[in-house]
């Protein structure tokens, strides 16, 4: 009875809370207490030193002991006006960061939420009442590094106030002139400059009910970085419309445009897409560096048998080479790399794209314009009268384009294009579903390249670790005959710890994982028989095709990427 009462009594120490939560067992509890008495060390330090629990679990228990709420800041964007209430120097010195405000109360994550002197000091500094939260010290410092670095400058903060006060965008008749002079242009410049610094491929400016959030896609992954006051959203959208030569007063229909931005030596082409949402217009800016040349096939990540097979197919004077994968899998970049490799003065290359993302020297590039009837199909029909050797069609979307591409390939032209399928084996069935005749397709297809893009481990903070046995078994099973002979039970894999170079993500840059399906005589027969996706894939593997997942696992063993990345993009 006495024991039961003791167990039900409220825990008064950190170790007792951890014991009650089942995070440490009785033996560990006794050992920790004994070591603390003998060494004089704090319980928390002993648990961390012996790696008994993650720091996050200890901090959560500590928050319960102190009677303060726990906060995890990872992945949380903090509004500009909240950050400006406490200077960065103060946040760094006292290991704290403001993350939200409600009326006159400021929520602050602190390493020591019981430090009354610090709380009184930041109350005076911010002019608000403070509600303290307990956070991990390293979590808070990382947030300070990330958030204050991403915060808009004092100049732009004052621009926000000025825009909110004067609202120059509402001046009728002279909108463009007024907006050009307005400080809101500084905000757009800041957003674009930050995108260039972090190597972002896209910027999303999204209106929400009470705020505007700005997200950046870096290495294929979207992250929320900046929160702006909702009142400035209309001015930002109008500024983008002016730069893109779009209609400022049209807010009900989607609009597309483009403009150029220069930052230092960087000249960036920006493709603009604006759509109406229930809270306002959402803007997506795609950054396309003008100075960036198409990467080589080796730089893309093609190598070994896959690279050899695709290079052999490039030597053939006619036929279709298809690139497959979902949106954002790097298909267009691969097309540009293939065209750059075969572009010489001896061949006439014509492309029809939507839109033209990179300019390739010596290649005649045409942009789709459906409003005037310039579609993939109509352009392809015209190309046949331009004495071409090689034609590139941005994407096969419909039956007419598919049939024209096949006819072009059968009449002695080399054709490159893309199809939205999840694997190379799915491309032929997709084209057959579009209505292409099997006997024509089996004769026209040369090769199908399936691909995904994975993030590369940051080489500046790369570290090794021992994977659990089930991961090792998974690698061996997936690779099968491709498993390296020297692979043992104590193999080491790689991951990034996170550093300043990779913005604490552990990843820096991207690389492709590929599968190249060569249309052999056996494969042509399967297409003629309208074989299923599974049947085609099985035959391709039996003929020596390395699948995307296998290619990814080989890159994992080499320390190029991680298991998580491969499974994120290539899991069946």
PDB file of C-alpha atoms in Angstrom, residues 86-344:
ATOM      1  CA  UNK A  86      14.143  41.369 -29.430  1.00  0.00           C
ATOM      2  CA  UNK A  87      17.523  42.191 -31.060  1.00  0.00           C
ATOM      3  CA  UNK A  88      19.637  39.317 -32.332  1.00  0.00           C
ATOM      4  CA  UNK A  89      22.508  40.167 -29.946  1.00  0.00           C
ATOM      5  CA  UNK A  90      20.181  39.807 -26.929  1.00  0.00           C
ATOM      6  CA  UNK A  91      18.703  36.553 -28.259  1.00  0.00           C
ATOM      7  CA  UNK A  92      22.171  35.091 -28.831  1.00  0.00           C
ATOM      8  CA  UNK A  93      23.606  36.219 -25.479  1.00  0.00           C
ATOM      9  CA  UNK A  94      20.770  34.855 -23.325  1.00  0.00           C
ATOM     10  CA  UNK A  95      19.896  31.850 -25.570  1.00  0.00           C
ATOM     11  CA  UNK A  96      16.296  32.811 -26.257  1.00  0.00           C
ATOM     12  CA  UNK A  97      14.091  33.683 -29.218  1.00  0.00           C
ATOM     13  CA  UNK A  98      10.600  35.210 -29.535  1.00  0.00           C
ATOM     14  CA  UNK A  99       8.337  33.067 -31.720  1.00  0.00           C
ATOM     15  CA  UNK A 100       4.771  34.377 -31.387  1.00  0.00           C
ATOM     16  CA  UNK A 101       2.728  37.226 -29.934  1.00  0.00           C
ATOM     17  CA  UNK A 102      -0.891  37.392 -28.832  1.00  0.00           C
ATOM     18  CA  UNK A 103      -2.234  40.853 -27.960  1.00  0.00           C
ATOM     19  CA  UNK A 104       0.308  42.252 -25.462  1.00  0.00           C
ATOM     20  CA  UNK A 105       1.913  38.882 -24.628  1.00  0.00           C
ATOM     21  CA  UNK A 106       5.151  37.753 -26.305  1.00  0.00           C
ATOM     22  CA  UNK A 107       5.935  34.016 -26.360  1.00  0.00           C
ATOM     23  CA  UNK A 108       9.670  33.425 -25.893  1.00  0.00           C
ATOM     24  CA  UNK A 109      11.606  30.138 -26.053  1.00  0.00           C
ATOM     25  CA  UNK A 110      14.372  30.179 -23.417  1.00  0.00           C
ATOM     26  CA  UNK A 111      17.137  27.848 -22.295  1.00  0.00           C
ATOM     27  CA  UNK A 112      16.446  29.080 -18.722  1.00  0.00           C
ATOM     28  CA  UNK A 113      12.798  30.166 -18.378  1.00  0.00           C
ATOM     29  CA  UNK A 114      13.196  30.792 -14.622  1.00  0.00           C
ATOM     30  CA  UNK A 115      15.759  33.588 -15.026  1.00  0.00           C
ATOM     31  CA  UNK A 116      13.595  36.459 -13.724  1.00  0.00           C
ATOM     32  CA  UNK A 117      16.244  39.133 -14.416  1.00  0.00           C
ATOM     33  CA  UNK A 118      16.444  38.192 -18.119  1.00  0.00           C
ATOM     34  CA  UNK A 119      12.635  38.081 -18.393  1.00  0.00           C
ATOM     35  CA  UNK A 120      12.344  41.561 -16.833  1.00  0.00           C
ATOM     36  CA  UNK A 121      15.050  42.847 -19.181  1.00  0.00           C
ATOM     37  CA  UNK A 122      13.346  41.581 -22.351  1.00  0.00           C
ATOM     38  CA  UNK A 123       9.976  42.843 -21.092  1.00  0.00           C
ATOM     39  CA  UNK A 124      11.476  46.333 -21.010  1.00  0.00           C
ATOM     40  CA  UNK A 125      13.183  45.797 -24.356  1.00  0.00           C
ATOM     41  CA  UNK A 126      10.030  44.569 -26.126  1.00  0.00           C
ATOM     42  CA  UNK A 127       7.432  46.579 -24.196  1.00  0.00           C
ATOM     43  CA  UNK A 128       5.327  43.411 -23.811  1.00  0.00           C
ATOM     44  CA  UNK A 129       4.554  40.843 -21.145  1.00  0.00           C
ATOM     45  CA  UNK A 130       6.615  37.676 -21.546  1.00  0.00           C
ATOM     46  CA  UNK A 131       5.380  34.094 -21.481  1.00  0.00           C
ATOM     47  CA  UNK A 132       8.447  31.865 -21.163  1.00  0.00           C
ATOM     48  CA  UNK A 133       8.754  28.445 -22.798  1.00  0.00           C
ATOM     49  CA  UNK A 134      11.538  25.923 -22.281  1.00  0.00           C
ATOM     50  CA  UNK A 135      13.446  24.887 -25.387  1.00  0.00           C
ATOM     51  CA  UNK A 136      16.585  22.909 -26.193  1.00  0.00           C
ATOM     52  CA  UNK A 137      19.631  25.217 -26.136  1.00  0.00           C
ATOM     53  CA  UNK A 138      20.919  23.936 -29.494  1.00  0.00           C
ATOM     54  CA  UNK A 139      17.385  24.184 -30.957  1.00  0.00           C
ATOM     55  CA  UNK A 140      17.118  27.834 -29.852  1.00  0.00           C
ATOM     56  CA  UNK A 141      20.591  28.761 -31.147  1.00  0.00           C
ATOM     57  CA  UNK A 142      19.850  27.087 -34.488  1.00  0.00           C
ATOM     58  CA  UNK A 143      16.592  29.079 -34.701  1.00  0.00           C
ATOM     59  CA  UNK A 144      18.503  32.286 -33.883  1.00  0.00           C
ATOM     60  CA  UNK A 145      21.017  31.526 -36.669  1.00  0.00           C
ATOM     61  CA  UNK A 146      18.320  30.624 -39.185  1.00  0.00           C
ATOM     62  CA  UNK A 147      15.582  33.136 -38.386  1.00  0.00           C
ATOM     63  CA  UNK A 148      17.649  36.301 -37.834  1.00  0.00           C
ATOM     64  CA  UNK A 149      19.724  35.500 -40.924  1.00  0.00           C
ATOM     65  CA  UNK A 150      16.511  35.154 -42.921  1.00  0.00           C
ATOM     66  CA  UNK A 151      14.847  38.147 -41.312  1.00  0.00           C
ATOM     67  CA  UNK A 152      14.264  41.158 -43.516  1.00  0.00           C
ATOM     68  CA  UNK A 153      16.601  44.051 -42.878  1.00  0.00           C
ATOM     69  CA  UNK A 154      15.694  47.128 -40.855  1.00  0.00           C
ATOM     70  CA  UNK A 155      15.320  49.004 -44.138  1.00  0.00           C
ATOM     71  CA  UNK A 156      12.671  46.544 -45.348  1.00  0.00           C
ATOM     72  CA  UNK A 157      10.941  46.490 -41.968  1.00  0.00           C
ATOM     73  CA  UNK A 158      10.526  50.245 -42.218  1.00  0.00           C
ATOM     74  CA  UNK A 159       9.339  49.701 -45.791  1.00  0.00           C
ATOM     75  CA  UNK A 160       6.631  47.410 -44.450  1.00  0.00           C
ATOM     76  CA  UNK A 161       5.466  50.130 -42.061  1.00  0.00           C
ATOM     77  CA  UNK A 162       5.553  52.731 -44.826  1.00  0.00           C
ATOM     78  CA  UNK A 163       3.553  50.561 -47.224  1.00  0.00           C
ATOM     79  CA  UNK A 164       0.981  49.845 -44.530  1.00  0.00           C
ATOM     80  CA  UNK A 165       0.705  53.548 -43.691  1.00  0.00           C
ATOM     81  CA  UNK A 166       0.579  55.101 -47.144  1.00  0.00           C
ATOM     82  CA  UNK A 167      -0.804  52.242 -49.262  1.00  0.00           C
ATOM     83  CA  UNK A 168       0.520  53.794 -52.502  1.00  0.00           C
ATOM     84  CA  UNK A 169      -0.853  50.878 -54.485  1.00  0.00           C
ATOM     85  CA  UNK A 170      -4.372  52.267 -54.150  1.00  0.00           C
ATOM     86  CA  UNK A 171      -3.637  55.440 -56.119  1.00  0.00           C
ATOM     87  CA  UNK A 172      -5.829  55.174 -59.209  1.00  0.00           C
ATOM     88  CA  UNK A 173      -4.448  55.753 -62.678  1.00  0.00           C
ATOM     89  CA  UNK A 174      -0.777  55.958 -61.737  1.00  0.00           C
ATOM     90  CA  UNK A 175      -0.278  52.598 -60.000  1.00  0.00           C
ATOM     91  CA  UNK A 176       2.857  51.464 -61.797  1.00  0.00           C
ATOM     92  CA  UNK A 177       4.723  54.741 -61.273  1.00  0.00           C
ATOM     93  CA  UNK A 178       3.875  54.921 -57.589  1.00  0.00           C
ATOM     94  CA  UNK A 179       4.684  51.285 -56.892  1.00  0.00           C
ATOM     95  CA  UNK A 180       8.052  51.505 -58.621  1.00  0.00           C
ATOM     96  CA  UNK A 181       9.060  54.201 -56.170  1.00  0.00           C
ATOM     97  CA  UNK A 182       7.514  52.447 -53.175  1.00  0.00           C
ATOM     98  CA  UNK A 183       9.742  50.660 -50.647  1.00  0.00           C
ATOM     99  CA  UNK A 184       7.890  47.415 -51.395  1.00  0.00           C
ATOM    100  CA  UNK A 185      10.357  46.868 -54.254  1.00  0.00           C
ATOM    101  CA  UNK A 186      13.058  46.469 -51.574  1.00  0.00           C
ATOM    102  CA  UNK A 187      11.101  43.593 -50.079  1.00  0.00           C
ATOM    103  CA  UNK A 188      10.966  41.766 -53.440  1.00  0.00           C
ATOM    104  CA  UNK A 189      14.710  42.374 -53.874  1.00  0.00           C
ATOM    105  CA  UNK A 190      15.373  40.896 -50.416  1.00  0.00           C
ATOM    106  CA  UNK A 191      13.283  37.813 -51.161  1.00  0.00           C
ATOM    107  CA  UNK A 192      15.085  37.247 -54.471  1.00  0.00           C
ATOM    108  CA  UNK A 193      18.567  37.864 -53.031  1.00  0.00           C
ATOM    109  CA  UNK A 194      17.962  35.373 -50.244  1.00  0.00           C
ATOM    110  CA  UNK A 195      16.723  32.814 -52.806  1.00  0.00           C
ATOM    111  CA  UNK A 196      19.967  33.179 -54.757  1.00  0.00           C
ATOM    112  CA  UNK A 197      22.083  32.834 -51.589  1.00  0.00           C
ATOM    113  CA  UNK A 198      20.413  29.571 -50.529  1.00  0.00           C
ATOM    114  CA  UNK A 199      20.264  28.160 -54.124  1.00  0.00           C
ATOM    115  CA  UNK A 200      16.454  28.028 -54.141  1.00  0.00           C
ATOM    116  CA  UNK A 201      14.722  26.881 -57.325  1.00  0.00           C
ATOM    117  CA  UNK A 202      11.295  28.347 -56.454  1.00  0.00           C
ATOM    118  CA  UNK A 203       9.765  31.022 -54.217  1.00  0.00           C
ATOM    119  CA  UNK A 204       6.144  30.678 -53.056  1.00  0.00           C
ATOM    120  CA  UNK A 205       4.412  33.862 -51.823  1.00  0.00           C
ATOM    121  CA  UNK A 206       1.173  32.593 -50.294  1.00  0.00           C
ATOM    122  CA  UNK A 207      -1.669  34.635 -48.794  1.00  0.00           C
ATOM    123  CA  UNK A 208      -3.312  33.204 -45.703  1.00  0.00           C
ATOM    124  CA  UNK A 209      -6.126  34.471 -43.536  1.00  0.00           C
ATOM    125  CA  UNK A 210      -3.978  36.583 -41.190  1.00  0.00           C
ATOM    126  CA  UNK A 211      -0.502  36.553 -42.738  1.00  0.00           C
ATOM    127  CA  UNK A 212       1.532  36.033 -45.885  1.00  0.00           C
ATOM    128  CA  UNK A 213       4.049  33.225 -45.804  1.00  0.00           C
ATOM    129  CA  UNK A 214       7.082  32.902 -48.043  1.00  0.00           C
ATOM    130  CA  UNK A 215       8.429  29.431 -48.749  1.00  0.00           C
ATOM    131  CA  UNK A 216      11.585  28.453 -50.641  1.00  0.00           C
ATOM    132  CA  UNK A 217      12.237  25.185 -52.463  1.00  0.00           C
ATOM    133  CA  UNK A 218      15.866  24.247 -51.851  1.00  0.00           C
ATOM    134  CA  UNK A 219      17.215  20.959 -53.235  1.00  0.00           C
ATOM    135  CA  UNK A 220      13.669  19.887 -54.068  1.00  0.00           C
ATOM    136  CA  UNK A 221      12.211  20.397 -50.574  1.00  0.00           C
ATOM    137  CA  UNK A 222       9.907  23.285 -49.602  1.00  0.00           C
ATOM    138  CA  UNK A 223      10.641  25.118 -46.339  1.00  0.00           C
ATOM    139  CA  UNK A 224       8.760  27.991 -44.726  1.00  0.00           C
ATOM    140  CA  UNK A 225      11.257  30.789 -44.146  1.00  0.00           C
ATOM    141  CA  UNK A 226       9.569  34.174 -43.767  1.00  0.00           C
ATOM    142  CA  UNK A 227       6.216  35.374 -42.417  1.00  0.00           C
ATOM    143  CA  UNK A 228       5.054  38.816 -43.594  1.00  0.00           C
ATOM    144  CA  UNK A 229       2.130  40.972 -42.432  1.00  0.00           C
ATOM    145  CA  UNK A 230      -1.021  40.231 -44.436  1.00  0.00           C
ATOM    146  CA  UNK A 231      -1.475  43.928 -45.242  1.00  0.00           C
ATOM    147  CA  UNK A 232       1.556  44.046 -47.534  1.00  0.00           C
ATOM    148  CA  UNK A 233       0.482  41.111 -49.748  1.00  0.00           C
ATOM    149  CA  UNK A 234      -1.387  43.120 -52.410  1.00  0.00           C
ATOM    150  CA  UNK A 235       1.578  45.470 -52.832  1.00  0.00           C
ATOM    151  CA  UNK A 236       3.992  42.526 -53.263  1.00  0.00           C
ATOM    152  CA  UNK A 237       1.785  40.882 -55.899  1.00  0.00           C
ATOM    153  CA  UNK A 238       1.392  44.157 -57.797  1.00  0.00           C
ATOM    154  CA  UNK A 239       5.156  44.715 -57.788  1.00  0.00           C
ATOM    155  CA  UNK A 240       5.706  41.227 -59.255  1.00  0.00           C
ATOM    156  CA  UNK A 241       3.014  41.906 -61.882  1.00  0.00           C
ATOM    157  CA  UNK A 242       4.711  45.148 -62.922  1.00  0.00           C
ATOM    158  CA  UNK A 243       8.094  43.422 -63.258  1.00  0.00           C
ATOM    159  CA  UNK A 244       6.461  40.618 -65.290  1.00  0.00           C
ATOM    160  CA  UNK A 245       4.392  43.004 -67.467  1.00  0.00           C
ATOM    161  CA  UNK A 246       1.101  41.472 -66.314  1.00  0.00           C
ATOM    162  CA  UNK A 247      -2.322  43.055 -65.738  1.00  0.00           C
ATOM    163  CA  UNK A 248      -2.403  44.641 -62.279  1.00  0.00           C
ATOM    164  CA  UNK A 249      -6.187  44.918 -62.150  1.00  0.00           C
ATOM    165  CA  UNK A 250      -6.814  41.271 -63.188  1.00  0.00           C
ATOM    166  CA  UNK A 251      -7.221  39.325 -59.945  1.00  0.00           C
ATOM    167  CA  UNK A 252      -9.720  36.654 -60.948  1.00  0.00           C
ATOM    168  CA  UNK A 253      -7.750  34.708 -63.571  1.00  0.00           C
ATOM    169  CA  UNK A 254      -4.346  32.959 -63.500  1.00  0.00           C
ATOM    170  CA  UNK A 255      -1.515  34.875 -65.180  1.00  0.00           C
ATOM    171  CA  UNK A 256       1.969  33.832 -66.340  1.00  0.00           C
ATOM    172  CA  UNK A 257       4.959  36.026 -67.085  1.00  0.00           C
ATOM    173  CA  UNK A 258       8.699  36.364 -66.675  1.00  0.00           C
ATOM    174  CA  UNK A 259      11.373  38.939 -65.844  1.00  0.00           C
ATOM    175  CA  UNK A 260      15.129  39.131 -65.224  1.00  0.00           C
ATOM    176  CA  UNK A 261      16.838  39.935 -61.923  1.00  0.00           C
ATOM    177  CA  UNK A 262      20.523  40.777 -61.455  1.00  0.00           C
ATOM    178  CA  UNK A 263      22.335  40.212 -58.162  1.00  0.00           C
ATOM    179  CA  UNK A 264      26.097  40.695 -58.210  1.00  0.00           C
ATOM    180  CA  UNK A 265      27.403  38.502 -61.050  1.00  0.00           C
ATOM    181  CA  UNK A 266      24.224  36.412 -61.061  1.00  0.00           C
ATOM    182  CA  UNK A 267      21.678  37.052 -63.803  1.00  0.00           C
ATOM    183  CA  UNK A 268      18.488  35.157 -63.056  1.00  0.00           C
ATOM    184  CA  UNK A 269      15.509  34.594 -65.339  1.00  0.00           C
ATOM    185  CA  UNK A 270      12.330  34.360 -63.271  1.00  0.00           C
ATOM    186  CA  UNK A 271       9.260  32.546 -64.508  1.00  0.00           C
ATOM    187  CA  UNK A 272       6.159  33.898 -62.778  1.00  0.00           C
ATOM    188  CA  UNK A 273       2.858  32.121 -62.140  1.00  0.00           C
ATOM    189  CA  UNK A 274      -0.014  33.847 -60.333  1.00  0.00           C
ATOM    190  CA  UNK A 275      -3.273  32.148 -59.378  1.00  0.00           C
ATOM    191  CA  UNK A 276      -6.297  33.440 -57.417  1.00  0.00           C
ATOM    192  CA  UNK A 277      -6.969  31.714 -54.065  1.00  0.00           C
ATOM    193  CA  UNK A 278      -9.668  32.349 -51.451  1.00  0.00           C
ATOM    194  CA  UNK A 279      -7.352  34.661 -49.474  1.00  0.00           C
ATOM    195  CA  UNK A 280      -5.799  36.469 -52.454  1.00  0.00           C
ATOM    196  CA  UNK A 281      -3.375  35.813 -55.281  1.00  0.00           C
ATOM    197  CA  UNK A 282      -0.619  33.246 -54.803  1.00  0.00           C
ATOM    198  CA  UNK A 283       2.679  33.896 -56.590  1.00  0.00           C
ATOM    199  CA  UNK A 284       5.254  31.258 -57.538  1.00  0.00           C
ATOM    200  CA  UNK A 285       8.596  32.409 -58.933  1.00  0.00           C
ATOM    201  CA  UNK A 286      10.797  29.813 -60.681  1.00  0.00           C
ATOM    202  CA  UNK A 287      14.469  30.851 -60.711  1.00  0.00           C
ATOM    203  CA  UNK A 288      16.388  29.956 -63.867  1.00  0.00           C
ATOM    204  CA  UNK A 289      20.045  31.073 -63.764  1.00  0.00           C
ATOM    205  CA  UNK A 290      21.130  32.383 -67.172  1.00  0.00           C
ATOM    206  CA  UNK A 291      24.780  31.624 -66.561  1.00  0.00           C
ATOM    207  CA  UNK A 292      24.210  27.961 -65.709  1.00  0.00           C
ATOM    208  CA  UNK A 293      25.271  25.571 -68.457  1.00  0.00           C
ATOM    209  CA  UNK A 294      23.560  22.206 -68.777  1.00  0.00           C
ATOM    210  CA  UNK A 295      25.397  19.602 -66.667  1.00  0.00           C
ATOM    211  CA  UNK A 296      27.129  16.662 -68.307  1.00  0.00           C
ATOM    212  CA  UNK A 297      25.589  13.189 -68.065  1.00  0.00           C
ATOM    213  CA  UNK A 298      28.231  12.229 -65.472  1.00  0.00           C
ATOM    214  CA  UNK A 299      27.422  15.322 -63.400  1.00  0.00           C
ATOM    215  CA  UNK A 300      23.730  14.367 -63.515  1.00  0.00           C
ATOM    216  CA  UNK A 301      24.575  11.044 -61.863  1.00  0.00           C
ATOM    217  CA  UNK A 302      24.504   8.682 -64.864  1.00  0.00           C
ATOM    218  CA  UNK A 303      27.320   6.147 -64.843  1.00  0.00           C
ATOM    219  CA  UNK A 304      28.271   2.530 -65.525  1.00  0.00           C
ATOM    220  CA  UNK A 305      25.931   0.411 -67.642  1.00  0.00           C
ATOM    221  CA  UNK A 306      23.191   3.088 -67.655  1.00  0.00           C
ATOM    222  CA  UNK A 307      25.545   5.756 -69.043  1.00  0.00           C
ATOM    223  CA  UNK A 308      26.981   3.362 -71.644  1.00  0.00           C
ATOM    224  CA  UNK A 309      23.487   2.350 -72.833  1.00  0.00           C
ATOM    225  CA  UNK A 310      22.256   5.926 -73.221  1.00  0.00           C
ATOM    226  CA  UNK A 311      25.451   6.984 -75.053  1.00  0.00           C
ATOM    227  CA  UNK A 312      24.999   4.077 -77.519  1.00  0.00           C
ATOM    228  CA  UNK A 313      21.396   5.152 -78.171  1.00  0.00           C
ATOM    229  CA  UNK A 314      22.501   8.766 -78.792  1.00  0.00           C
ATOM    230  CA  UNK A 315      24.607   7.508 -81.716  1.00  0.00           C
ATOM    231  CA  UNK A 316      21.548   6.137 -83.550  1.00  0.00           C
ATOM    232  CA  UNK A 317      20.374   8.511 -86.333  1.00  0.00           C
ATOM    233  CA  UNK A 318      16.641   8.028 -85.775  1.00  0.00           C
ATOM    234  CA  UNK A 319      14.139   6.872 -83.163  1.00  0.00           C
ATOM    235  CA  UNK A 320      12.687   8.184 -79.896  1.00  0.00           C
ATOM    236  CA  UNK A 321      14.434   8.562 -76.548  1.00  0.00           C
ATOM    237  CA  UNK A 322      11.941   9.259 -73.742  1.00  0.00           C
ATOM    238  CA  UNK A 323      12.639  10.691 -70.279  1.00  0.00           C
ATOM    239  CA  UNK A 324      10.127   9.639 -67.580  1.00  0.00           C
ATOM    240  CA  UNK A 325       9.349  10.797 -64.081  1.00  0.00           C
ATOM    241  CA  UNK A 326       6.932  12.938 -62.068  1.00  0.00           C
ATOM    242  CA  UNK A 327       6.962  16.741 -61.964  1.00  0.00           C
ATOM    243  CA  UNK A 328      10.194  18.079 -60.469  1.00  0.00           C
ATOM    244  CA  UNK A 329      12.264  14.973 -61.178  1.00  0.00           C
ATOM    245  CA  UNK A 330      14.754  16.789 -63.443  1.00  0.00           C
ATOM    246  CA  UNK A 331      13.484  15.530 -66.831  1.00  0.00           C
ATOM    247  CA  UNK A 332      14.027  18.868 -68.606  1.00  0.00           C
ATOM    248  CA  UNK A 333      17.588  19.185 -67.274  1.00  0.00           C
ATOM    249  CA  UNK A 334      18.380  15.703 -68.598  1.00  0.00           C
ATOM    250  CA  UNK A 335      16.925  16.628 -72.012  1.00  0.00           C
ATOM    251  CA  UNK A 336      19.161  19.712 -72.127  1.00  0.00           C
ATOM    252  CA  UNK A 337      22.200  17.608 -71.191  1.00  0.00           C
ATOM    253  CA  UNK A 338      21.454  15.120 -73.980  1.00  0.00           C
ATOM    254  CA  UNK A 339      20.980  17.916 -76.554  1.00  0.00           C
ATOM    255  CA  UNK A 340      24.159  19.706 -75.432  1.00  0.00           C
ATOM    256  CA  UNK A 341      26.117  16.465 -75.888  1.00  0.00           C
ATOM    257  CA  UNK A 342      24.953  15.906 -79.477  1.00  0.00           C
ATOM    258  CA  UNK A 343      24.729  19.549 -80.634  1.00  0.00           C
ATOM    259  CA  UNK A 344      27.270  20.223 -83.400  1.00  0.00           C
TER     260      UNK A 344
END
